[in-house]
Amino acid sequence: MNFSLYLSLLRRYLPTSLLLVLSFVPARLLAAPKVHTVTLGPSRRAPYVPTDATPETKSDEASTLRVRALYVDDRQKEWTTGEIHDVTDRTFTVRRALRLNDALPTDPAPRWVWEPGPWLMVDRISGHITALHLPDFDSVVSNVVWFRDYAAYCGIATTARGGLFAVVAQLGARKAVVQKKIGEWPQSNHFIPVCQLASWQRLPMRVTIQPTGGQATTYDVFGSSSLVEEGDNSDEN
């Protein structure tokens, strides 16, 4: 509705003092907030070969990656893989799926391959998608196991010394909650996967992380939720 027409209708029913106040309110504040729709499309299989596969093991390790599109207001924004994790009733995390050009400089045409990518955080209300930069995360080493707003996994250091680390990262926090060296990296002959999936415990909050073929270590996790969501939920208070 036109803003001037809207004010003319209000003049018939509202006191002059209230109309004077409303005349200084921007139209964007009187308009109803836009409702966004976030959906995931159907899952389909895509060819996938792990990045650390060799010519000798490629045929044995070749597999498929299940991918599905992420839509916001019926417009595709990303490709994703794996299950979502509901952090809150409005926010979830999901892993991005990437299409990379695997062509060599001497190849005559692009060669597109699928790869699991970084993690995303999606707000169902605002439709906002945030790329998560989890400390030391590498998809070759291990996958993430989520609990509440915490992500547990094995990571690798990018420093000169290197190293394999047990990592627990919290959404909204600047530093990892847990970051302990548990082995050497790089390793010429490493297990696949390098680490087993982390195991969470609720009370007290603990997580167990174990390198494949190595010793499991349990870490206590302290802290409260640090996720900051966009918008205002005051209508629910």
PDB file of N, CA and C in Angstrom, residues 90-184:
ATOM      1  N   ARG A  90      15.760 -21.932  14.920  1.00  0.00           N
ATOM      2  CA  ARG A  90      15.801 -21.123  13.703  1.00  0.00           C
ATOM      3  C   ARG A  90      17.101 -21.237  12.923  1.00  0.00           C
ATOM      4  N   THR A  91      18.124 -21.845  13.523  1.00  0.00           N
ATOM      5  CA  THR A  91      19.442 -21.912  12.898  1.00  0.00           C
ATOM      6  C   THR A  91      19.901 -23.358  12.771  1.00  0.00           C
ATOM      7  N   PHE A  92      20.460 -23.697  11.606  1.00  0.00           N
ATOM      8  CA  PHE A  92      21.038 -25.030  11.440  1.00  0.00           C
ATOM      9  C   PHE A  92      22.362 -24.919  10.693  1.00  0.00           C
ATOM     10  N   THR A  93      23.173 -25.970  10.823  1.00  0.00           N
ATOM     11  CA  THR A  93      24.423 -26.063  10.077  1.00  0.00           C
ATOM     12  C   THR A  93      24.313 -27.193   9.067  1.00  0.00           C
ATOM     13  N   VAL A  94      25.009 -27.050   7.962  1.00  0.00           N
ATOM     14  CA  VAL A  94      25.041 -28.079   6.926  1.00  0.00           C
ATOM     15  C   VAL A  94      26.341 -27.910   6.160  1.00  0.00           C
ATOM     16  N   ARG A  95      26.819 -28.989   5.601  1.00  0.00           N
ATOM     17  CA  ARG A  95      28.096 -28.932   4.885  1.00  0.00           C
ATOM     18  C   ARG A  95      27.881 -28.581   3.414  1.00  0.00           C
ATOM     19  N   ARG A  96      28.714 -27.707   2.933  1.00  0.00           N
ATOM     20  CA  ARG A  96      28.628 -27.288   1.540  1.00  0.00           C
ATOM     21  C   ARG A  96      29.260 -28.340   0.637  1.00  0.00           C
ATOM     22  N   ALA A  97      28.701 -28.525  -0.555  1.00  0.00           N
ATOM     23  CA  ALA A  97      29.289 -29.380  -1.578  1.00  0.00           C
ATOM     24  C   ALA A  97      29.801 -28.485  -2.704  1.00  0.00           C
ATOM     25  N   LEU A  98      31.030 -28.728  -3.132  1.00  0.00           N
ATOM     26  CA  LEU A  98      31.674 -27.879  -4.130  1.00  0.00           C
ATOM     27  C   LEU A  98      31.851 -28.625  -5.446  1.00  0.00           C
ATOM     28  N   ARG A  99      31.716 -27.899  -6.543  1.00  0.00           N
ATOM     29  CA  ARG A  99      32.090 -28.416  -7.861  1.00  0.00           C
ATOM     30  C   ARG A  99      33.382 -27.730  -8.264  1.00  0.00           C
ATOM     31  N   LEU A 100      34.458 -28.509  -8.279  1.00  0.00           N
ATOM     32  CA  LEU A 100      35.779 -27.976  -8.577  1.00  0.00           C
ATOM     33  C   LEU A 100      36.206 -28.371  -9.984  1.00  0.00           C
ATOM     34  N   ASN A 101      36.937 -27.472 -10.613  1.00  0.00           N
ATOM     35  CA  ASN A 101      37.493 -27.766 -11.926  1.00  0.00           C
ATOM     36  C   ASN A 101      38.815 -28.498 -11.745  1.00  0.00           C
ATOM     37  N   ASP A 102      38.839 -29.795 -12.064  1.00  0.00           N
ATOM     38  CA  ASP A 102      40.006 -30.657 -11.860  1.00  0.00           C
ATOM     39  C   ASP A 102      40.885 -30.750 -13.114  1.00  0.00           C
ATOM     40  N   ALA A 103      40.631 -29.877 -14.079  1.00  0.00           N
ATOM     41  CA  ALA A 103      41.390 -29.948 -15.331  1.00  0.00           C
ATOM     42  C   ALA A 103      42.817 -29.450 -15.144  1.00  0.00           C
ATOM     43  N   LEU A 104      43.758 -30.154 -15.745  1.00  0.00           N
ATOM     44  CA  LEU A 104      45.148 -29.707 -15.785  1.00  0.00           C
ATOM     45  C   LEU A 104      45.294 -28.611 -16.836  1.00  0.00           C
ATOM     46  N   PRO A 105      46.363 -27.810 -16.733  1.00  0.00           N
ATOM     47  CA  PRO A 105      46.570 -26.754 -17.745  1.00  0.00           C
ATOM     48  C   PRO A 105      46.617 -27.289 -19.173  1.00  0.00           C
ATOM     49  N   THR A 106      46.991 -28.567 -19.341  1.00  0.00           N
ATOM     50  CA  THR A 106      47.085 -29.149 -20.679  1.00  0.00           C
ATOM     51  C   THR A 106      45.788 -29.787 -21.141  1.00  0.00           C
ATOM     52  N   ASP A 107      44.783 -29.892 -20.270  1.00  0.00           N
ATOM     53  CA  ASP A 107      43.503 -30.483 -20.662  1.00  0.00           C
ATOM     54  C   ASP A 107      42.737 -29.526 -21.569  1.00  0.00           C
ATOM     55  N   PRO A 108      42.045 -30.064 -22.575  1.00  0.00           N
ATOM     56  CA  PRO A 108      41.365 -29.185 -23.538  1.00  0.00           C
ATOM     57  C   PRO A 108      40.066 -28.577 -23.026  1.00  0.00           C
ATOM     58  N   ALA A 109      39.498 -29.140 -21.946  1.00  0.00           N
ATOM     59  CA  ALA A 109      38.207 -28.650 -21.462  1.00  0.00           C
ATOM     60  C   ALA A 109      38.144 -28.791 -19.940  1.00  0.00           C
ATOM     61  N   PRO A 110      37.230 -28.073 -19.294  1.00  0.00           N
ATOM     62  CA  PRO A 110      37.071 -28.217 -17.835  1.00  0.00           C
ATOM     63  C   PRO A 110      36.702 -29.650 -17.453  1.00  0.00           C
ATOM     64  N   ARG A 111      37.131 -30.057 -16.276  1.00  0.00           N
ATOM     65  CA  ARG A 111      36.816 -31.383 -15.746  1.00  0.00           C
ATOM     66  C   ARG A 111      36.237 -31.179 -14.347  1.00  0.00           C
ATOM     67  N   TRP A 112      34.921 -31.239 -14.252  1.00  0.00           N
ATOM     68  CA  TRP A 112      34.248 -30.891 -13.003  1.00  0.00           C
ATOM     69  C   TRP A 112      34.131 -32.102 -12.093  1.00  0.00           C
ATOM     70  N   VAL A 113      34.516 -31.919 -10.828  1.00  0.00           N
ATOM     71  CA  VAL A 113      34.414 -32.985  -9.826  1.00  0.00           C
ATOM     72  C   VAL A 113      33.722 -32.425  -8.587  1.00  0.00           C
ATOM     73  N   TRP A 114      33.079 -33.295  -7.852  1.00  0.00           N
ATOM     74  CA  TRP A 114      32.408 -32.914  -6.598  1.00  0.00           C
ATOM     75  C   TRP A 114      33.341 -33.159  -5.426  1.00  0.00           C
ATOM     76  N   GLU A 115      33.302 -32.272  -4.448  1.00  0.00           N
ATOM     77  CA  GLU A 115      34.084 -32.417  -3.218  1.00  0.00           C
ATOM     78  C   GLU A 115      33.264 -31.903  -2.040  1.00  0.00           C
ATOM     79  N   PRO A 116      33.367 -32.568  -0.866  1.00  0.00           N
ATOM     80  CA  PRO A 116      32.772 -31.971   0.343  1.00  0.00           C
ATOM     81  C   PRO A 116      33.522 -30.693   0.683  1.00  0.00           C
ATOM     82  N   GLY A 117      32.801 -29.646   1.034  1.00  0.00           N
ATOM     83  CA  GLY A 117      33.417 -28.361   1.312  1.00  0.00           C
ATOM     84  C   GLY A 117      33.332 -27.962   2.768  1.00  0.00           C
ATOM     85  N   PRO A 118      33.427 -26.679   3.051  1.00  0.00           N
ATOM     86  CA  PRO A 118      33.334 -26.180   4.432  1.00  0.00           C
ATOM     87  C   PRO A 118      31.893 -26.229   4.929  1.00  0.00           C
ATOM     88  N   TRP A 119      31.715 -25.889   6.185  1.00  0.00           N
ATOM     89  CA  TRP A 119      30.388 -25.899   6.791  1.00  0.00           C
ATOM     90  C   TRP A 119      29.715 -24.535   6.665  1.00  0.00           C
ATOM     91  N   LEU A 120      28.386 -24.560   6.598  1.00  0.00           N
ATOM     92  CA  LEU A 120      27.584 -23.355   6.502  1.00  0.00           C
ATOM     93  C   LEU A 120      26.637 -23.275   7.694  1.00  0.00           C
ATOM     94  N   MET A 121      26.313 -22.050   8.110  1.00  0.00           N
ATOM     95  CA  MET A 121      25.262 -21.819   9.096  1.00  0.00           C
ATOM     96  C   MET A 121      24.132 -21.067   8.408  1.00  0.00           C
ATOM     97  N   VAL A 122      22.905 -21.576   8.556  1.00  0.00           N
ATOM     98  CA  VAL A 122      21.762 -21.021   7.837  1.00  0.00           C
ATOM     99  C   VAL A 122      20.711 -20.559   8.840  1.00  0.00           C
ATOM    100  N   ASP A 123      20.232 -19.334   8.650  1.00  0.00           N
ATOM    101  CA  ASP A 123      19.167 -18.768   9.475  1.00  0.00           C
ATOM    102  C   ASP A 123      17.853 -18.907   8.721  1.00  0.00           C
ATOM    103  N   ARG A 124      16.937 -19.682   9.263  1.00  0.00           N
ATOM    104  CA  ARG A 124      15.667 -19.939   8.576  1.00  0.00           C
ATOM    105  C   ARG A 124      14.791 -18.692   8.468  1.00  0.00           C
ATOM    106  N   ILE A 125      14.927 -17.750   9.389  1.00  0.00           N
ATOM    107  CA  ILE A 125      14.060 -16.572   9.394  1.00  0.00           C
ATOM    108  C   ILE A 125      14.595 -15.487   8.463  1.00  0.00           C
ATOM    109  N   SER A 126      15.864 -15.144   8.586  1.00  0.00           N
ATOM    110  CA  SER A 126      16.438 -14.089   7.751  1.00  0.00           C
ATOM    111  C   SER A 126      16.875 -14.598   6.379  1.00  0.00           C
ATOM    112  N   GLY A 127      17.045 -15.932   6.262  1.00  0.00           N
ATOM    113  CA  GLY A 127      17.542 -16.497   5.018  1.00  0.00           C
ATOM    114  C   GLY A 127      19.033 -16.291   4.825  1.00  0.00           C
ATOM    115  N   HIS A 128      19.723 -15.810   5.865  1.00  0.00           N
ATOM    116  CA  HIS A 128      21.151 -15.503   5.753  1.00  0.00           C
ATOM    117  C   HIS A 128      21.982 -16.779   5.860  1.00  0.00           C
ATOM    118  N   ILE A 129      22.981 -16.915   4.975  1.00  0.00           N
ATOM    119  CA  ILE A 129      23.883 -18.070   4.958  1.00  0.00           C
ATOM    120  C   ILE A 129      25.287 -17.583   5.287  1.00  0.00           C
ATOM    121  N   THR A 130      25.907 -18.200   6.301  1.00  0.00           N
ATOM    122  CA  THR A 130      27.239 -17.807   6.744  1.00  0.00           C
ATOM    123  C   THR A 130      28.204 -18.962   6.555  1.00  0.00           C
ATOM    124  N   ALA A 131      29.337 -18.711   5.912  1.00  0.00           N
ATOM    125  CA  ALA A 131      30.388 -19.723   5.798  1.00  0.00           C
ATOM    126  C   ALA A 131      31.140 -19.805   7.116  1.00  0.00           C
ATOM    127  N   LEU A 132      31.232 -20.999   7.670  1.00  0.00           N
ATOM    128  CA  LEU A 132      31.913 -21.195   8.945  1.00  0.00           C
ATOM    129  C   LEU A 132      33.382 -21.531   8.708  1.00  0.00           C
ATOM    130  N   HIS A 133      34.254 -20.835   9.406  1.00  0.00           N
ATOM    131  CA  HIS A 133      35.694 -21.083   9.305  1.00  0.00           C
ATOM    132  C   HIS A 133      36.141 -21.816  10.566  1.00  0.00           C
ATOM    133  N   LEU A 134      35.931 -23.128  10.577  1.00  0.00           N
ATOM    134  CA  LEU A 134      36.289 -23.936  11.745  1.00  0.00           C
ATOM    135  C   LEU A 134      37.809 -24.065  11.828  1.00  0.00           C
ATOM    136  N   PRO A 135      38.390 -23.810  13.005  1.00  0.00           N
ATOM    137  CA  PRO A 135      39.851 -23.818  13.138  1.00  0.00           C
ATOM    138  C   PRO A 135      40.464 -25.155  12.731  1.00  0.00           C
ATOM    139  N   ASP A 136      41.449 -25.104  11.829  1.00  0.00           N
ATOM    140  CA  ASP A 136      42.260 -26.271  11.431  1.00  0.00           C
ATOM    141  C   ASP A 136      41.454 -27.392  10.790  1.00  0.00           C
ATOM    142  N   PHE A 137      40.218 -27.142  10.380  1.00  0.00           N
ATOM    143  CA  PHE A 137      39.401 -28.204   9.795  1.00  0.00           C
ATOM    144  C   PHE A 137      39.899 -28.574   8.405  1.00  0.00           C
ATOM    145  N   ASP A 138      39.961 -29.884   8.142  1.00  0.00           N
ATOM    146  CA  ASP A 138      40.325 -30.407   6.830  1.00  0.00           C
ATOM    147  C   ASP A 138      39.494 -31.661   6.597  1.00  0.00           C
ATOM    148  N   SER A 139      38.763 -31.687   5.491  1.00  0.00           N
ATOM    149  CA  SER A 139      37.849 -32.797   5.235  1.00  0.00           C
ATOM    150  C   SER A 139      38.566 -34.124   5.035  1.00  0.00           C
ATOM    151  N   VAL A 140      39.861 -34.088   4.683  1.00  0.00           N
ATOM    152  CA  VAL A 140      40.612 -35.331   4.498  1.00  0.00           C
ATOM    153  C   VAL A 140      40.851 -36.024   5.831  1.00  0.00           C
ATOM    154  N   VAL A 141      40.927 -35.254   6.903  1.00  0.00           N
ATOM    155  CA  VAL A 141      41.309 -35.806   8.205  1.00  0.00           C
ATOM    156  C   VAL A 141      40.118 -36.412   8.942  1.00  0.00           C
ATOM    157  N   SER A 142      39.041 -35.669   9.082  1.00  0.00           N
ATOM    158  CA  SER A 142      37.868 -36.202   9.774  1.00  0.00           C
ATOM    159  C   SER A 142      36.661 -35.346   9.485  1.00  0.00           C
ATOM    160  N   ASN A 143      35.496 -35.845   9.849  1.00  0.00           N
ATOM    161  CA  ASN A 143      34.272 -35.076   9.715  1.00  0.00           C
ATOM    162  C   ASN A 143      33.920 -34.458  11.058  1.00  0.00           C
ATOM    163  N   VAL A 144      32.961 -33.550  11.041  1.00  0.00           N
ATOM    164  CA  VAL A 144      32.545 -32.848  12.251  1.00  0.00           C
ATOM    165  C   VAL A 144      31.370 -33.578  12.890  1.00  0.00           C
ATOM    166  N   VAL A 145      31.390 -33.672  14.206  1.00  0.00           N
ATOM    167  CA  VAL A 145      30.246 -34.154  14.971  1.00  0.00           C
ATOM    168  C   VAL A 145      29.754 -33.000  15.831  1.00  0.00           C
ATOM    169  N   TRP A 146      28.496 -32.589  15.611  1.00  0.00           N
ATOM    170  CA  TRP A 146      27.925 -31.432  16.293  1.00  0.00           C
ATOM    171  C   TRP A 146      27.168 -31.834  17.541  1.00  0.00           C
ATOM    172  N   PHE A 147      27.234 -30.971  18.540  1.00  0.00           N
ATOM    173  CA  PHE A 147      26.392 -31.072  19.730  1.00  0.00           C
ATOM    174  C   PHE A 147      26.105 -29.645  20.187  1.00  0.00           C
ATOM    175  N   ARG A 148      24.820 -29.292  20.258  1.00  0.00           N
ATOM    176  CA  ARG A 148      24.428 -27.912  20.536  1.00  0.00           C
ATOM    177  C   ARG A 148      25.115 -26.983  19.538  1.00  0.00           C
ATOM    178  N   ASP A 149      25.886 -25.994  20.023  1.00  0.00           N
ATOM    179  CA  ASP A 149      26.599 -25.104  19.096  1.00  0.00           C
ATOM    180  C   ASP A 149      28.097 -25.400  19.091  1.00  0.00           C
ATOM    181  N   TYR A 150      28.460 -26.661  19.386  1.00  0.00           N
ATOM    182  CA  TYR A 150      29.854 -27.091  19.407  1.00  0.00           C
ATOM    183  C   TYR A 150      30.121 -28.069  18.259  1.00  0.00           C
ATOM    184  N   ALA A 151      31.309 -27.951  17.658  1.00  0.00           N
ATOM    185  CA  ALA A 151      31.752 -28.852  16.604  1.00  0.00           C
ATOM    186  C   ALA A 151      33.027 -29.552  17.061  1.00  0.00           C
ATOM    187  N   ALA A 152      33.037 -30.883  17.043  1.00  0.00           N
ATOM    188  CA  ALA A 152      34.202 -31.662  17.471  1.00  0.00           C
ATOM    189  C   ALA A 152      34.761 -32.437  16.285  1.00  0.00           C
ATOM    190  N   TYR A 153      36.086 -32.413  16.144  1.00  0.00           N
ATOM    191  CA  TYR A 153      36.720 -33.065  14.999  1.00  0.00           C
ATOM    192  C   TYR A 153      38.232 -33.100  15.207  1.00  0.00           C
ATOM    193  N   CYS A 154      38.938 -33.781  14.296  1.00  0.00           N
ATOM    194  CA  CYS A 154      40.387 -33.718  14.238  1.00  0.00           C
ATOM    195  C   CYS A 154      40.774 -32.680  13.192  1.00  0.00           C
ATOM    196  N   GLY A 155      41.761 -31.872  13.508  1.00  0.00           N
ATOM    197  CA  GLY A 155      42.225 -30.847  12.577  1.00  0.00           C
ATOM    198  C   GLY A 155      43.720 -30.940  12.391  1.00  0.00           C
ATOM    199  N   ILE A 156      44.211 -30.238  11.377  1.00  0.00           N
ATOM    200  CA  ILE A 156      45.651 -30.224  11.132  1.00  0.00           C
ATOM    201  C   ILE A 156      46.138 -28.784  11.147  1.00  0.00           C
ATOM    202  N   ALA A 157      47.288 -28.566  11.772  1.00  0.00           N
ATOM    203  CA  ALA A 157      47.863 -27.223  11.879  1.00  0.00           C
ATOM    204  C   ALA A 157      48.504 -26.838  10.562  1.00  0.00           C
ATOM    205  N   THR A 158      48.378 -25.579  10.212  1.00  0.00           N
ATOM    206  CA  THR A 158      48.969 -25.068   8.974  1.00  0.00           C
ATOM    207  C   THR A 158      50.316 -24.386   9.213  1.00  0.00           C
ATOM    208  N   THR A 159      50.805 -24.468  10.450  1.00  0.00           N
ATOM    209  CA  THR A 159      52.095 -23.867  10.769  1.00  0.00           C
ATOM    210  C   THR A 159      53.233 -24.747  10.267  1.00  0.00           C
ATOM    211  N   ALA A 160      54.458 -24.243  10.385  1.00  0.00           N
ATOM    212  CA  ALA A 160      55.623 -24.984   9.890  1.00  0.00           C
ATOM    213  C   ALA A 160      55.801 -26.310  10.626  1.00  0.00           C
ATOM    214  N   ARG A 161      55.480 -26.319  11.916  1.00  0.00           N
ATOM    215  CA  ARG A 161      55.641 -27.552  12.702  1.00  0.00           C
ATOM    216  C   ARG A 161      54.584 -28.595  12.348  1.00  0.00           C
ATOM    217  N   GLY A 162      53.423 -28.156  11.937  1.00  0.00           N
ATOM    218  CA  GLY A 162      52.369 -29.089  11.614  1.00  0.00           C
ATOM    219  C   GLY A 162      51.816 -29.763  12.856  1.00  0.00           C
ATOM    220  N   GLY A 163      51.096 -30.847  12.670  1.00  0.00           N
ATOM    221  CA  GLY A 163      50.544 -31.587  13.792  1.00  0.00           C
ATOM    222  C   GLY A 163      49.083 -31.924  13.590  1.00  0.00           C
ATOM    223  N   LEU A 164      48.675 -33.023  14.228  1.00  0.00           N
ATOM    224  CA  LEU A 164      47.284 -33.462  14.240  1.00  0.00           C
ATOM    225  C   LEU A 164      46.678 -33.045  15.571  1.00  0.00           C
ATOM    226  N   PHE A 165      45.526 -32.359  15.543  1.00  0.00           N
ATOM    227  CA  PHE A 165      44.952 -31.779  16.745  1.00  0.00           C
ATOM    228  C   PHE A 165      43.522 -32.263  16.975  1.00  0.00           C
ATOM    229  N   ALA A 166      43.181 -32.441  18.259  1.00  0.00           N
ATOM    230  CA  ALA A 166      41.784 -32.602  18.668  1.00  0.00           C
ATOM    231  C   ALA A 166      41.209 -31.202  18.851  1.00  0.00           C
ATOM    232  N   VAL A 167      40.095 -30.916  18.171  1.00  0.00           N
ATOM    233  CA  VAL A 167      39.549 -29.570  18.172  1.00  0.00           C
ATOM    234  C   VAL A 167      38.066 -29.601  18.535  1.00  0.00           C
ATOM    235  N   VAL A 168      37.665 -28.681  19.405  1.00  0.00           N
ATOM    236  CA  VAL A 168      36.255 -28.395  19.662  1.00  0.00           C
ATOM    237  C   VAL A 168      36.073 -26.899  19.441  1.00  0.00           C
ATOM    238  N   ALA A 169      35.254 -26.548  18.455  1.00  0.00           N
ATOM    239  CA  ALA A 169      34.990 -25.145  18.137  1.00  0.00           C
ATOM    240  C   ALA A 169      33.550 -24.820  18.504  1.00  0.00           C
ATOM    241  N   GLN A 170      33.321 -23.583  18.947  1.00  0.00           N
ATOM    242  CA  GLN A 170      31.985 -23.131  19.323  1.00  0.00           C
ATOM    243  C   GLN A 170      31.553 -21.993  18.416  1.00  0.00           C
ATOM    244  N   LEU A 171      30.322 -22.080  17.910  1.00  0.00           N
ATOM    245  CA  LEU A 171      29.808 -21.028  17.041  1.00  0.00           C
ATOM    246  C   LEU A 171      29.760 -19.703  17.793  1.00  0.00           C
ATOM    247  N   GLY A 172      30.280 -18.672  17.179  1.00  0.00           N
ATOM    248  CA  GLY A 172      30.278 -17.355  17.795  1.00  0.00           C
ATOM    249  C   GLY A 172      31.487 -17.072  18.653  1.00  0.00           C
ATOM    250  N   ALA A 173      32.302 -18.093  18.949  1.00  0.00           N
ATOM    251  CA  ALA A 173      33.498 -17.898  19.770  1.00  0.00           C
ATOM    252  C   ALA A 173      34.694 -17.599  18.867  1.00  0.00           C
ATOM    253  N   ARG A 174      35.621 -16.793  19.381  1.00  0.00           N
ATOM    254  CA  ARG A 174      36.786 -16.400  18.583  1.00  0.00           C
ATOM    255  C   ARG A 174      37.849 -17.474  18.519  1.00  0.00           C
ATOM    256  N   LYS A 175      37.981 -18.270  19.598  1.00  0.00           N
ATOM    257  CA  LYS A 175      39.011 -19.294  19.643  1.00  0.00           C
ATOM    258  C   LYS A 175      38.371 -20.649  19.906  1.00  0.00           C
ATOM    259  N   ALA A 176      39.092 -21.701  19.526  1.00  0.00           N
ATOM    260  CA  ALA A 176      38.607 -23.048  19.790  1.00  0.00           C
ATOM    261  C   ALA A 176      38.524 -23.298  21.295  1.00  0.00           C
ATOM    262  N   VAL A 177      37.512 -24.040  21.718  1.00  0.00           N
ATOM    263  CA  VAL A 177      37.359 -24.392  23.131  1.00  0.00           C
ATOM    264  C   VAL A 177      38.393 -25.434  23.525  1.00  0.00           C
ATOM    265  N   VAL A 178      38.649 -26.383  22.625  1.00  0.00           N
ATOM    266  CA  VAL A 178      39.682 -27.410  22.818  1.00  0.00           C
ATOM    267  C   VAL A 178      40.563 -27.414  21.581  1.00  0.00           C
ATOM    268  N   GLN A 179      41.878 -27.433  21.777  1.00  0.00           N
ATOM    269  CA  GLN A 179      42.831 -27.506  20.669  1.00  0.00           C
ATOM    270  C   GLN A 179      44.118 -28.145  21.202  1.00  0.00           C
ATOM    271  N   LYS A 180      44.157 -29.494  21.168  1.00  0.00           N
ATOM    272  CA  LYS A 180      45.263 -30.248  21.748  1.00  0.00           C
ATOM    273  C   LYS A 180      45.923 -31.125  20.688  1.00  0.00           C
ATOM    274  N   LYS A 181      47.254 -31.086  20.669  1.00  0.00           N
ATOM    275  CA  LYS A 181      47.978 -31.914  19.710  1.00  0.00           C
ATOM    276  C   LYS A 181      47.910 -33.377  20.125  1.00  0.00           C
ATOM    277  N   ILE A 182      47.527 -34.250  19.174  1.00  0.00           N
ATOM    278  CA  ILE A 182      47.387 -35.673  19.478  1.00  0.00           C
ATOM    279  C   ILE A 182      48.231 -36.548  18.548  1.00  0.00           C
ATOM    280  N   GLY A 183      49.003 -35.926  17.658  1.00  0.00           N
ATOM    281  CA  GLY A 183      49.834 -36.715  16.756  1.00  0.00           C
ATOM    282  C   GLY A 183      50.605 -35.835  15.795  1.00  0.00           C
ATOM    283  N   GLU A 184      51.406 -36.484  14.964  1.00  0.00           N
ATOM    284  CA  GLU A 184      52.198 -35.768  13.964  1.00  0.00           C
ATOM    285  C   GLU A 184      51.430 -35.676  12.651  1.00  0.00           C
TER     286      GLU A 184
END
